[in-house]
Amino acid sequence: MTIEAPARVEQGGKKRVPTTAHTALVEPAALPSPPRIPGRRNPKWIALGITALCLGALLSYFIYARVADESAVVAVVATVHRGGTVRASDLTTVKVSSGSGVPMVPASELNQLVGRKAVYDLVAGSLLPIGAVADVVVPSTGRAVVGIRLVSGRAPAGLLPPGSPVRLIAIPPAGAEPGFTDDYTGDTVIARVVSQAEAADGTSTIVNVDVPARQAPSVALLASQERLALVRDADK
């Protein structure tokens, strides 16, 4: 910045040429910023953040585990009555958790079911178990379906999927003397499960079985006397 000095008059009336004085104005030096004092970390917020991270990790794990444990199976979207022909529009595929205990038809076999017959009523909204459809209507020629009531201890616990191979064994009647025997005792009938349902008393099971037609009268008689025990065989 430049400041001009005023003209000076000397004795004798002579003017002296004014001179320019250059005076530098020094700006004050900037003051240093005060040191920043770090804020205090609230332990409650730290704990809350750690908890949120843990919950997020657990949620991610459960979602992954559930997705990894799912399998695609066939489900019924329109009821098909026993003996009816299954159409493509009657079925769909859904994902369910594995380990239900009842083998279901995998989604990859959906197209193989179209055009086959329903072994029993396929209810809309239910999953399709293995053996629920067949190439022929049950019973076929030379076969018969008999319903038997089995009390606890005379059949395997749990669900018997349709199509399960079983043996019906004739046993002595209740209250019989030790060593009792008749024309039926010990007889065995090879059969297959058509359907199963819990009886109204809640302590027994109703099982519809497909048996040879010539043995159906004997099976019906023994069933009425509660003289049958059911054995589940390996799938063939």
Short mmCIF file of the C-alpha atoms (twelve columns), coordinates in Angstrom:
data_MODEL
# 
_entry.id   MODEL 
# 
loop_
_atom_site.group_PDB 
_atom_site.id 
_atom_site.type_symbol 
_atom_site.label_atom_id 
_atom_site.label_alt_id 
_atom_site.label_comp_id 
_atom_site.label_asym_id 
_atom_site.label_seq_id 
_atom_site.Cartn_x 
_atom_site.Cartn_y 
_atom_site.Cartn_z 
_atom_site.pdbx_PDB_model_num 
ATOM 1   C CA . MET A 1   0.000   0.000    0.000   1 
ATOM 2   C CA . THR A 2   1.425   3.478    -0.982  1 
ATOM 3   C CA . ILE A 3   0.877   6.780    0.898   1 
ATOM 4   C CA . GLU A 4   1.830   10.127   -0.653  1 
ATOM 5   C CA . ALA A 5   3.444   12.691   1.659   1 
ATOM 6   C CA . PRO A 6   2.244   16.342   1.388   1 
ATOM 7   C CA . ALA A 7   4.484   18.987   -0.317  1 
ATOM 8   C CA . ARG A 8   6.821   20.770   2.023   1 
ATOM 9   C CA . VAL A 9   7.533   24.552   1.780   1 
ATOM 10  C CA . GLU A 10  11.022  25.653   2.761   1 
ATOM 11  C CA . GLN A 11  12.206  29.066   3.797   1 
ATOM 12  C CA . GLY A 12  12.523  31.504   0.927   1 
ATOM 13  C CA . GLY A 13  9.202   30.440   -0.640  1 
ATOM 14  C CA . LYS A 14  10.639  27.664   -2.656  1 
ATOM 15  C CA . LYS A 15  8.624   24.548   -2.947  1 
ATOM 16  C CA . ARG A 16  10.262  21.271   -2.570  1 
ATOM 17  C CA . VAL A 17  9.164   18.603   -4.903  1 
ATOM 18  C CA . PRO A 18  7.025   16.247   -2.985  1 
ATOM 19  C CA . THR A 19  8.348   12.803   -2.515  1 
ATOM 20  C CA . THR A 20  6.410   9.646    -2.279  1 
ATOM 21  C CA . ALA A 21  6.909   7.615    0.799   1 
ATOM 22  C CA . HIS A 22  6.399   3.931    0.516   1 
ATOM 23  C CA . THR A 23  5.215   2.559    3.785   1 
ATOM 24  C CA . ALA A 24  4.455   -1.122   4.055   1 
ATOM 25  C CA . LEU A 25  1.554   -2.021   6.287   1 
ATOM 26  C CA . VAL A 26  2.100   -5.387   7.869   1 
ATOM 27  C CA . GLU A 27  -1.097  -7.364   8.455   1 
ATOM 28  C CA . PRO A 28  -1.292  -9.092   11.776  1 
ATOM 29  C CA . ALA A 29  -0.296  -12.753  11.685  1 
ATOM 30  C CA . ALA A 30  -3.164  -15.263  11.837  1 
ATOM 31  C CA . LEU A 31  -3.629  -16.786  15.223  1 
ATOM 32  C CA . PRO A 32  -3.209  -20.586  15.365  1 
ATOM 33  C CA . SER A 33  -6.450  -22.623  15.694  1 
ATOM 34  C CA . PRO A 34  -7.034  -23.908  19.168  1 
ATOM 35  C CA . PRO A 35  -6.475  -27.637  19.522  1 
ATOM 36  C CA . ARG A 36  -9.622  -29.729  18.969  1 
ATOM 37  C CA . ILE A 37  -10.718 -31.545  22.039  1 
ATOM 38  C CA . PRO A 38  -11.981 -35.030  21.104  1 
ATOM 39  C CA . GLY A 39  -15.549 -35.706  22.191  1 
ATOM 40  C CA . ARG A 40  -16.291 -38.369  24.696  1 
ATOM 41  C CA . ARG A 41  -17.632 -41.710  23.348  1 
ATOM 42  C CA . ASN A 42  -20.798 -42.775  25.084  1 
ATOM 43  C CA . PRO A 43  -20.443 -46.439  26.163  1 
ATOM 44  C CA . LYS A 44  -24.192 -46.949  25.717  1 
ATOM 45  C CA . TRP A 45  -24.017 -46.086  22.012  1 
ATOM 46  C CA . ILE A 46  -21.013 -48.363  21.545  1 
ATOM 47  C CA . ALA A 47  -22.862 -51.253  23.192  1 
ATOM 48  C CA . LEU A 48  -25.957 -50.546  21.088  1 
ATOM 49  C CA . GLY A 49  -23.899 -50.621  17.890  1 
ATOM 50  C CA . ILE A 50  -22.287 -53.932  18.800  1 
ATOM 51  C CA . THR A 51  -25.690 -55.407  19.625  1 
ATOM 52  C CA . ALA A 52  -27.108 -54.259  16.277  1 
ATOM 53  C CA . LEU A 53  -24.198 -55.870  14.427  1 
ATOM 54  C CA . CYS A 54  -24.690 -59.159  16.273  1 
ATOM 55  C CA . LEU A 55  -28.430 -59.184  15.583  1 
ATOM 56  C CA . GLY A 56  -27.829 -58.462  11.909  1 
ATOM 57  C CA . ALA A 57  -25.341 -61.318  11.662  1 
ATOM 58  C CA . LEU A 58  -27.747 -63.742  13.369  1 
ATOM 59  C CA . LEU A 59  -30.625 -62.702  11.110  1 
ATOM 60  C CA . SER A 60  -28.479 -63.217  8.010   1 
ATOM 61  C CA . TYR A 61  -27.474 -66.666  9.244   1 
ATOM 62  C CA . PHE A 62  -31.053 -67.766  9.903   1 
ATOM 63  C CA . ILE A 63  -32.204 -66.538  6.491   1 
ATOM 64  C CA . TYR A 64  -29.350 -68.365  4.775   1 
ATOM 65  C CA . ALA A 65  -29.961 -71.557  6.764   1 
ATOM 66  C CA . ARG A 66  -33.663 -71.513  5.918   1 
ATOM 67  C CA . VAL A 67  -33.085 -70.967  2.211   1 
ATOM 68  C CA . ALA A 68  -30.372 -73.633  2.103   1 
ATOM 69  C CA . ASP A 69  -32.724 -76.136  3.836   1 
ATOM 70  C CA . GLU A 70  -35.595 -75.644  1.393   1 
ATOM 71  C CA . SER A 71  -36.481 -77.983  -1.452  1 
ATOM 72  C CA . ALA A 72  -38.901 -77.610  -4.361  1 
ATOM 73  C CA . VAL A 73  -41.824 -80.072  -4.365  1 
ATOM 74  C CA . VAL A 74  -45.140 -80.535  -6.174  1 
ATOM 75  C CA . ALA A 75  -48.333 -79.088  -4.660  1 
ATOM 76  C CA . VAL A 76  -52.003 -79.437  -5.632  1 
ATOM 77  C CA . VAL A 77  -53.819 -76.255  -6.715  1 
ATOM 78  C CA . ALA A 78  -57.099 -77.855  -7.881  1 
ATOM 79  C CA . THR A 79  -58.789 -80.832  -6.223  1 
ATOM 80  C CA . VAL A 80  -58.549 -84.082  -8.189  1 
ATOM 81  C CA . HIS A 81  -60.923 -86.809  -7.051  1 
ATOM 82  C CA . ARG A 82  -59.881 -90.419  -6.749  1 
ATOM 83  C CA . GLY A 83  -59.570 -92.005  -10.188 1 
ATOM 84  C CA . GLY A 84  -59.497 -88.621  -11.931 1 
ATOM 85  C CA . THR A 85  -56.869 -87.710  -14.492 1 
ATOM 86  C CA . VAL A 86  -54.243 -85.248  -13.316 1 
ATOM 87  C CA . ARG A 87  -53.820 -82.184  -15.552 1 
ATOM 88  C CA . ALA A 88  -50.936 -79.741  -15.676 1 
ATOM 89  C CA . SER A 89  -53.201 -76.961  -14.362 1 
ATOM 90  C CA . ASP A 90  -53.951 -79.044  -11.247 1 
ATOM 91  C CA . LEU A 91  -50.367 -78.887  -10.007 1 
ATOM 92  C CA . THR A 92  -47.676 -76.356  -9.203  1 
ATOM 93  C CA . THR A 93  -44.325 -76.261  -7.419  1 
ATOM 94  C CA . VAL A 94  -43.517 -74.737  -4.042  1 
ATOM 95  C CA . LYS A 95  -40.522 -74.569  -1.732  1 
ATOM 96  C CA . VAL A 96  -40.784 -76.189  1.684   1 
ATOM 97  C CA . SER A 97  -38.397 -76.933  4.515   1 
ATOM 98  C CA . SER A 98  -36.735 -80.323  4.340   1 
ATOM 99  C CA . GLY A 99  -37.131 -82.959  6.999   1 
ATOM 100 C CA . SER A 100 -40.940 -83.078  7.135   1 
ATOM 101 C CA . GLY A 101 -40.764 -86.875  7.461   1 
ATOM 102 C CA . VAL A 102 -43.130 -87.554  4.534   1 
ATOM 103 C CA . PRO A 103 -41.462 -88.026  1.129   1 
ATOM 104 C CA . MET A 104 -42.946 -85.588  -1.379  1 
ATOM 105 C CA . VAL A 105 -42.771 -85.617  -5.158  1 
ATOM 106 C CA . PRO A 106 -39.856 -83.375  -6.229  1 
ATOM 107 C CA . ALA A 107 -40.640 -80.467  -8.533  1 
ATOM 108 C CA . SER A 108 -38.464 -81.973  -11.269 1 
ATOM 109 C CA . GLU A 109 -41.038 -84.792  -11.738 1 
ATOM 110 C CA . LEU A 110 -44.081 -82.559  -12.244 1 
ATOM 111 C CA . ASN A 111 -44.371 -83.223  -15.987 1 
ATOM 112 C CA . GLN A 112 -44.310 -86.989  -15.378 1 
ATOM 113 C CA . LEU A 113 -47.502 -86.750  -13.304 1 
ATOM 114 C CA . VAL A 114 -49.685 -85.227  -16.017 1 
ATOM 115 C CA . GLY A 115 -52.125 -87.752  -17.512 1 
ATOM 116 C CA . ARG A 116 -51.900 -90.225  -14.623 1 
ATOM 117 C CA . LYS A 117 -54.685 -91.177  -12.189 1 
ATOM 118 C CA . ALA A 118 -55.235 -90.000  -8.627  1 
ATOM 119 C CA . VAL A 119 -54.931 -92.906  -6.190  1 
ATOM 120 C CA . TYR A 120 -57.149 -91.019  -3.727  1 
ATOM 121 C CA . ASP A 121 -58.666 -87.533  -3.476  1 
ATOM 122 C CA . LEU A 122 -55.951 -84.905  -3.974  1 
ATOM 123 C CA . VAL A 123 -57.088 -81.858  -2.021  1 
ATOM 124 C CA . ALA A 124 -56.259 -78.363  -3.283  1 
ATOM 125 C CA . GLY A 125 -53.607 -76.669  -1.176  1 
ATOM 126 C CA . SER A 126 -51.894 -79.892  -0.110  1 
ATOM 127 C CA . LEU A 127 -48.456 -81.191  -0.976  1 
ATOM 128 C CA . LEU A 128 -48.271 -84.252  -3.216  1 
ATOM 129 C CA . PRO A 129 -46.733 -87.308  -1.513  1 
ATOM 130 C CA . ILE A 130 -44.968 -90.013  -3.460  1 
ATOM 131 C CA . GLY A 131 -47.423 -92.688  -4.619  1 
ATOM 132 C CA . ALA A 132 -50.447 -90.383  -4.755  1 
ATOM 133 C CA . VAL A 133 -50.816 -90.857  -8.524  1 
ATOM 134 C CA . ALA A 134 -50.571 -94.030  -10.591 1 
ATOM 135 C CA . ASP A 135 -51.012 -95.241  -14.123 1 
ATOM 136 C CA . VAL A 136 -54.190 -97.148  -13.258 1 
ATOM 137 C CA . VAL A 137 -57.118 -96.532  -10.950 1 
ATOM 138 C CA . VAL A 138 -56.992 -98.330  -7.615  1 
ATOM 139 C CA . PRO A 139 -58.265 -100.972 -7.336  1 
ATOM 140 C CA . SER A 140 -57.333 -102.399 -10.677 1 
ATOM 141 C CA . THR A 141 -58.704 -105.640 -12.111 1 
ATOM 142 C CA . GLY A 142 -58.194 -108.510 -9.681  1 
ATOM 143 C CA . ARG A 143 -57.584 -106.185 -6.729  1 
ATOM 144 C CA . ALA A 144 -59.758 -104.770 -3.946  1 
ATOM 145 C CA . VAL A 145 -59.505 -101.995 -1.362  1 
ATOM 146 C CA . VAL A 146 -60.290 -102.863 2.258   1 
ATOM 147 C CA . GLY A 147 -60.420 -100.478 5.192   1 
ATOM 148 C CA . ILE A 148 -58.952 -101.698 8.479   1 
ATOM 149 C CA . ARG A 149 -58.884 -100.119 11.918  1 
ATOM 150 C CA . LEU A 150 -55.615 -100.553 13.783  1 
ATOM 151 C CA . VAL A 151 -55.224 -99.727  17.449  1 
ATOM 152 C CA . SER A 152 -51.988 -98.364  18.875  1 
ATOM 153 C CA . GLY A 153 -49.211 -100.935 18.787  1 
ATOM 154 C CA . ARG A 154 -50.487 -102.814 15.748  1 
ATOM 155 C CA . ALA A 155 -49.058 -100.482 13.111  1 
ATOM 156 C CA . PRO A 156 -45.892 -98.389  12.815  1 
ATOM 157 C CA . ALA A 157 -46.138 -94.958  14.389  1 
ATOM 158 C CA . GLY A 158 -46.355 -92.044  11.974  1 
ATOM 159 C CA . LEU A 159 -47.733 -91.574  8.505   1 
ATOM 160 C CA . LEU A 160 -47.777 -94.405  5.975   1 
ATOM 161 C CA . PRO A 161 -47.424 -92.739  2.559   1 
ATOM 162 C CA . PRO A 162 -49.757 -93.979  -0.192  1 
ATOM 163 C CA . GLY A 163 -48.180 -96.837  -2.105  1 
ATOM 164 C CA . SER A 164 -46.203 -98.090  0.898   1 
ATOM 165 C CA . PRO A 165 -45.721 -101.888 0.748   1 
ATOM 166 C CA . VAL A 166 -47.108 -103.582 3.868   1 
ATOM 167 C CA . ARG A 167 -47.972 -107.017 5.228   1 
ATOM 168 C CA . LEU A 168 -51.190 -107.775 7.084   1 
ATOM 169 C CA . ILE A 169 -50.675 -110.517 9.657   1 
ATOM 170 C CA . ALA A 170 -53.554 -112.357 11.334  1 
ATOM 171 C CA . ILE A 171 -53.206 -112.562 15.127  1 
ATOM 172 C CA . PRO A 172 -55.279 -114.341 17.809  1 
ATOM 173 C CA . PRO A 173 -58.397 -112.527 19.031  1 
ATOM 174 C CA . ALA A 174 -58.278 -110.443 22.184  1 
ATOM 175 C CA . GLY A 175 -58.600 -112.554 25.332  1 
ATOM 176 C CA . ALA A 176 -57.674 -115.798 23.568  1 
ATOM 177 C CA . GLU A 177 -55.979 -118.529 25.555  1 
ATOM 178 C CA . PRO A 178 -52.202 -118.947 25.125  1 
ATOM 179 C CA . GLY A 179 -51.461 -121.148 22.144  1 
ATOM 180 C CA . PHE A 180 -54.774 -120.298 20.439  1 
ATOM 181 C CA . THR A 181 -54.813 -121.053 16.738  1 
ATOM 182 C CA . ASP A 182 -57.385 -121.282 13.973  1 
ATOM 183 C CA . ASP A 183 -57.514 -121.264 10.186  1 
ATOM 184 C CA . TYR A 184 -56.448 -117.605 10.062  1 
ATOM 185 C CA . THR A 185 -53.817 -117.295 12.773  1 
ATOM 186 C CA . GLY A 186 -50.440 -116.436 11.259  1 
ATOM 187 C CA . ASP A 187 -51.759 -115.839 7.742   1 
ATOM 188 C CA . THR A 188 -50.028 -113.026 5.855   1 
ATOM 189 C CA . VAL A 189 -51.482 -110.827 3.119   1 
ATOM 190 C CA . ILE A 190 -49.257 -108.664 0.916   1 
ATOM 191 C CA . ALA A 191 -50.842 -105.239 0.421   1 
ATOM 192 C CA . ARG A 192 -50.171 -101.601 -0.385  1 
ATOM 193 C CA . VAL A 193 -51.401 -98.525  1.448   1 
ATOM 194 C CA . VAL A 194 -54.020 -96.471  -0.392  1 
ATOM 195 C CA . SER A 195 -54.666 -93.871  2.293   1 
ATOM 196 C CA . GLN A 196 -54.502 -93.354  6.035   1 
ATOM 197 C CA . ALA A 197 -56.496 -91.259  8.490   1 
ATOM 198 C CA . GLU A 198 -56.862 -90.892  12.229  1 
ATOM 199 C CA . ALA A 199 -59.969 -92.554  13.653  1 
ATOM 200 C CA . ALA A 200 -62.623 -90.563  15.491  1 
ATOM 201 C CA . ASP A 201 -61.581 -92.014  18.859  1 
ATOM 202 C CA . GLY A 202 -58.124 -90.466  18.484  1 
ATOM 203 C CA . THR A 203 -56.378 -93.663  19.592  1 
ATOM 204 C CA . SER A 204 -56.531 -95.765  16.441  1 
ATOM 205 C CA . THR A 205 -55.804 -95.395  12.738  1 
ATOM 206 C CA . ILE A 206 -57.901 -96.192  9.682   1 
ATOM 207 C CA . VAL A 207 -55.796 -97.573  6.837   1 
ATOM 208 C CA . ASN A 208 -57.195 -98.355  3.396   1 
ATOM 209 C CA . VAL A 209 -55.162 -101.107 1.771   1 
ATOM 210 C CA . ASP A 210 -55.051 -102.531 -1.740  1 
ATOM 211 C CA . VAL A 211 -55.129 -106.351 -1.556  1 
ATOM 212 C CA . PRO A 212 -55.685 -109.252 -3.963  1 
ATOM 213 C CA . ALA A 213 -59.437 -109.597 -4.606  1 
ATOM 214 C CA . ARG A 214 -59.501 -113.269 -3.546  1 
ATOM 215 C CA . GLN A 215 -58.086 -112.356 -0.113  1 
ATOM 216 C CA . ALA A 216 -60.306 -109.325 0.461   1 
ATOM 217 C CA . PRO A 217 -63.095 -111.260 2.292   1 
ATOM 218 C CA . SER A 218 -60.635 -112.752 4.786   1 
ATOM 219 C CA . VAL A 219 -58.995 -109.365 5.380   1 
ATOM 220 C CA . ALA A 220 -62.391 -107.728 5.937   1 
ATOM 221 C CA . LEU A 221 -63.419 -110.473 8.396   1 
ATOM 222 C CA . LEU A 222 -60.194 -110.237 10.391  1 
ATOM 223 C CA . ALA A 223 -60.422 -106.433 10.377  1 
ATOM 224 C CA . SER A 224 -63.928 -106.564 11.858  1 
ATOM 225 C CA . GLN A 225 -62.579 -108.789 14.665  1 
ATOM 226 C CA . GLU A 226 -59.551 -106.516 15.214  1 
ATOM 227 C CA . ARG A 227 -57.222 -109.416 14.485  1 
ATOM 228 C CA . LEU A 228 -54.799 -107.715 12.115  1 
ATOM 229 C CA . ALA A 229 -51.356 -106.250 12.644  1 
ATOM 230 C CA . LEU A 230 -49.624 -104.200 9.955   1 
ATOM 231 C CA . VAL A 231 -45.931 -104.409 9.096   1 
ATOM 232 C CA . ARG A 232 -44.261 -101.790 6.887   1 
ATOM 233 C CA . ASP A 233 -41.818 -103.286 4.359   1 
ATOM 234 C CA . ALA A 234 -39.026 -101.642 2.406   1 
ATOM 235 C CA . ASP A 235 -39.965 -99.904  -0.834  1 
ATOM 236 C CA . LYS A 236 -39.497 -102.051 -3.917  1 
# 
